[in-house]
């Protein structure tokens, strides 16, 4: 057993350096960390953390929320002050029983069966975007397909009118920017007067999204529709204890953000993987029964959210390392998804991969991605429609990646497309 | 408790769902659609039919439940579901 005293563990390159990710995930460094016994200590500006890089260890952290808490400190690398944590607290930053209560309010809408009801909507949006892209023959895949598809789907599910979609896409894109280190909008943008530290992603766009959520919530209270906002405000109305005003705002915010950024990232890396491995795409074209396993492989390959943090609530030993209470523990899904003890040839993109317990929806614990079945549906429908058109993608130049250690974002990637 | 019979992967075991702990994540229905069903209105999981699975598959579905809401019932102690 090693002690929790940080010793001379190598920390180069620095896996928290956002700019490092402009060249992609530092997989070599993660491989080195996976082969290091115990957990690897990593310095960070407001207090270091233990990096959890092996699949099995990530699973232990993820599944034991009472020891590895989501509600203490923050679920990102840096701590938040108590008032900021309260103001920004969403489903992501809760533990049971609050998490159980909030999650059950939205769970129904995201069950496999209820997600399948949206298949025609997803397909109609996908077909429109793909046909436009094919007609042009070339363009930025992110802007033309990967970004608009998921945001249009989640806005439809929420019940946001088509006329407002553009505004919400704009807000959502500013939030994505907020996951990096620079913001292109001033603190008072969108009439914001709230201190930025009290807003998700420190972004004034969060203020605007909260306001919009309040407005559409009020409209649905007056005039209920068959949509997600209506079911949230009804949960609030039936029993105020079930969903507070702050919880509603943050839940609306989370659904818009998470419904946009994460699937966008999977669809971007997915297209890049298919373009870079034409033999694998040919396998799918020859046998479309591979589409489901191809979608799972795209998820493993892309790891849209690269890490989540937990904080220990009591002394505990993990992977032979003794941890005190109150320590930061960071689950690196990006590393677990390449764990050579779990995945055969983890650096091979294999659309037929059979055993694929990837952690792109989290490490198997209670915070498992709410939108997992929706994300799968969007990827599967996209692959089905691409296959129907015998579409082939070819990369033109290098992608522009997001400077973020959190979201494995692609800002743009030019593609040529042909259809035979 | 090292009776090798307990580890027979084909032995049928009885499962139980703690509906107060269930968060409706749908992993059980995805893995074992014949054994688990999420309620259309609440999203909460319930057993369908006998609620038994061969031990290996039972262990997998217990492991995959993110809310730890599924358990294997020890049939010997007569505790039931």
GROMACS .gro file of C-alpha atoms in nm, chain A residues 70 88-95 98-104 106 247 250-251 254-255 367 370:
model
   24
   70UNK     CA    1  -2.079   1.417  -0.629
   88UNK     CA    2  -2.519   2.589  -0.983
   89UNK     CA    3  -2.619   2.252  -0.841
   90UNK     CA    4  -2.780   2.026  -1.101
   91UNK     CA    5  -2.856   1.654  -1.117
   92UNK     CA    6  -2.486   1.601  -1.183
   93UNK     CA    7  -2.379   1.750  -0.849
   94UNK     CA    8  -2.612   1.552  -0.623
   95UNK     CA    9  -2.599   1.224  -0.431
   98UNK     CA   10  -3.162   1.413  -0.383
   99UNK     CA   11  -3.020   1.254  -0.695
  100UNK     CA   12  -3.274   0.972  -0.684
  101UNK     CA   13  -3.563   1.219  -0.650
  102UNK     CA   14  -3.445   1.448  -0.933
  103UNK     CA   15  -3.347   1.167  -1.163
  104UNK     CA   16  -3.685   0.998  -1.126
  106UNK     CA   17  -3.690   1.299  -1.579
  247UNK     CA   18  -3.353   2.268  -0.943
  250UNK     CA   19  -3.053   2.390  -1.351
  251UNK     CA   20  -3.227   2.082  -1.490
  254UNK     CA   21  -2.845   2.067  -1.809
  255UNK     CA   22  -3.081   1.914  -2.064
  367UNK     CA   23  -2.491   0.927  -1.270
  370UNK     CA   24  -2.956   1.023  -1.865
   0.00000   0.00000   0.00000
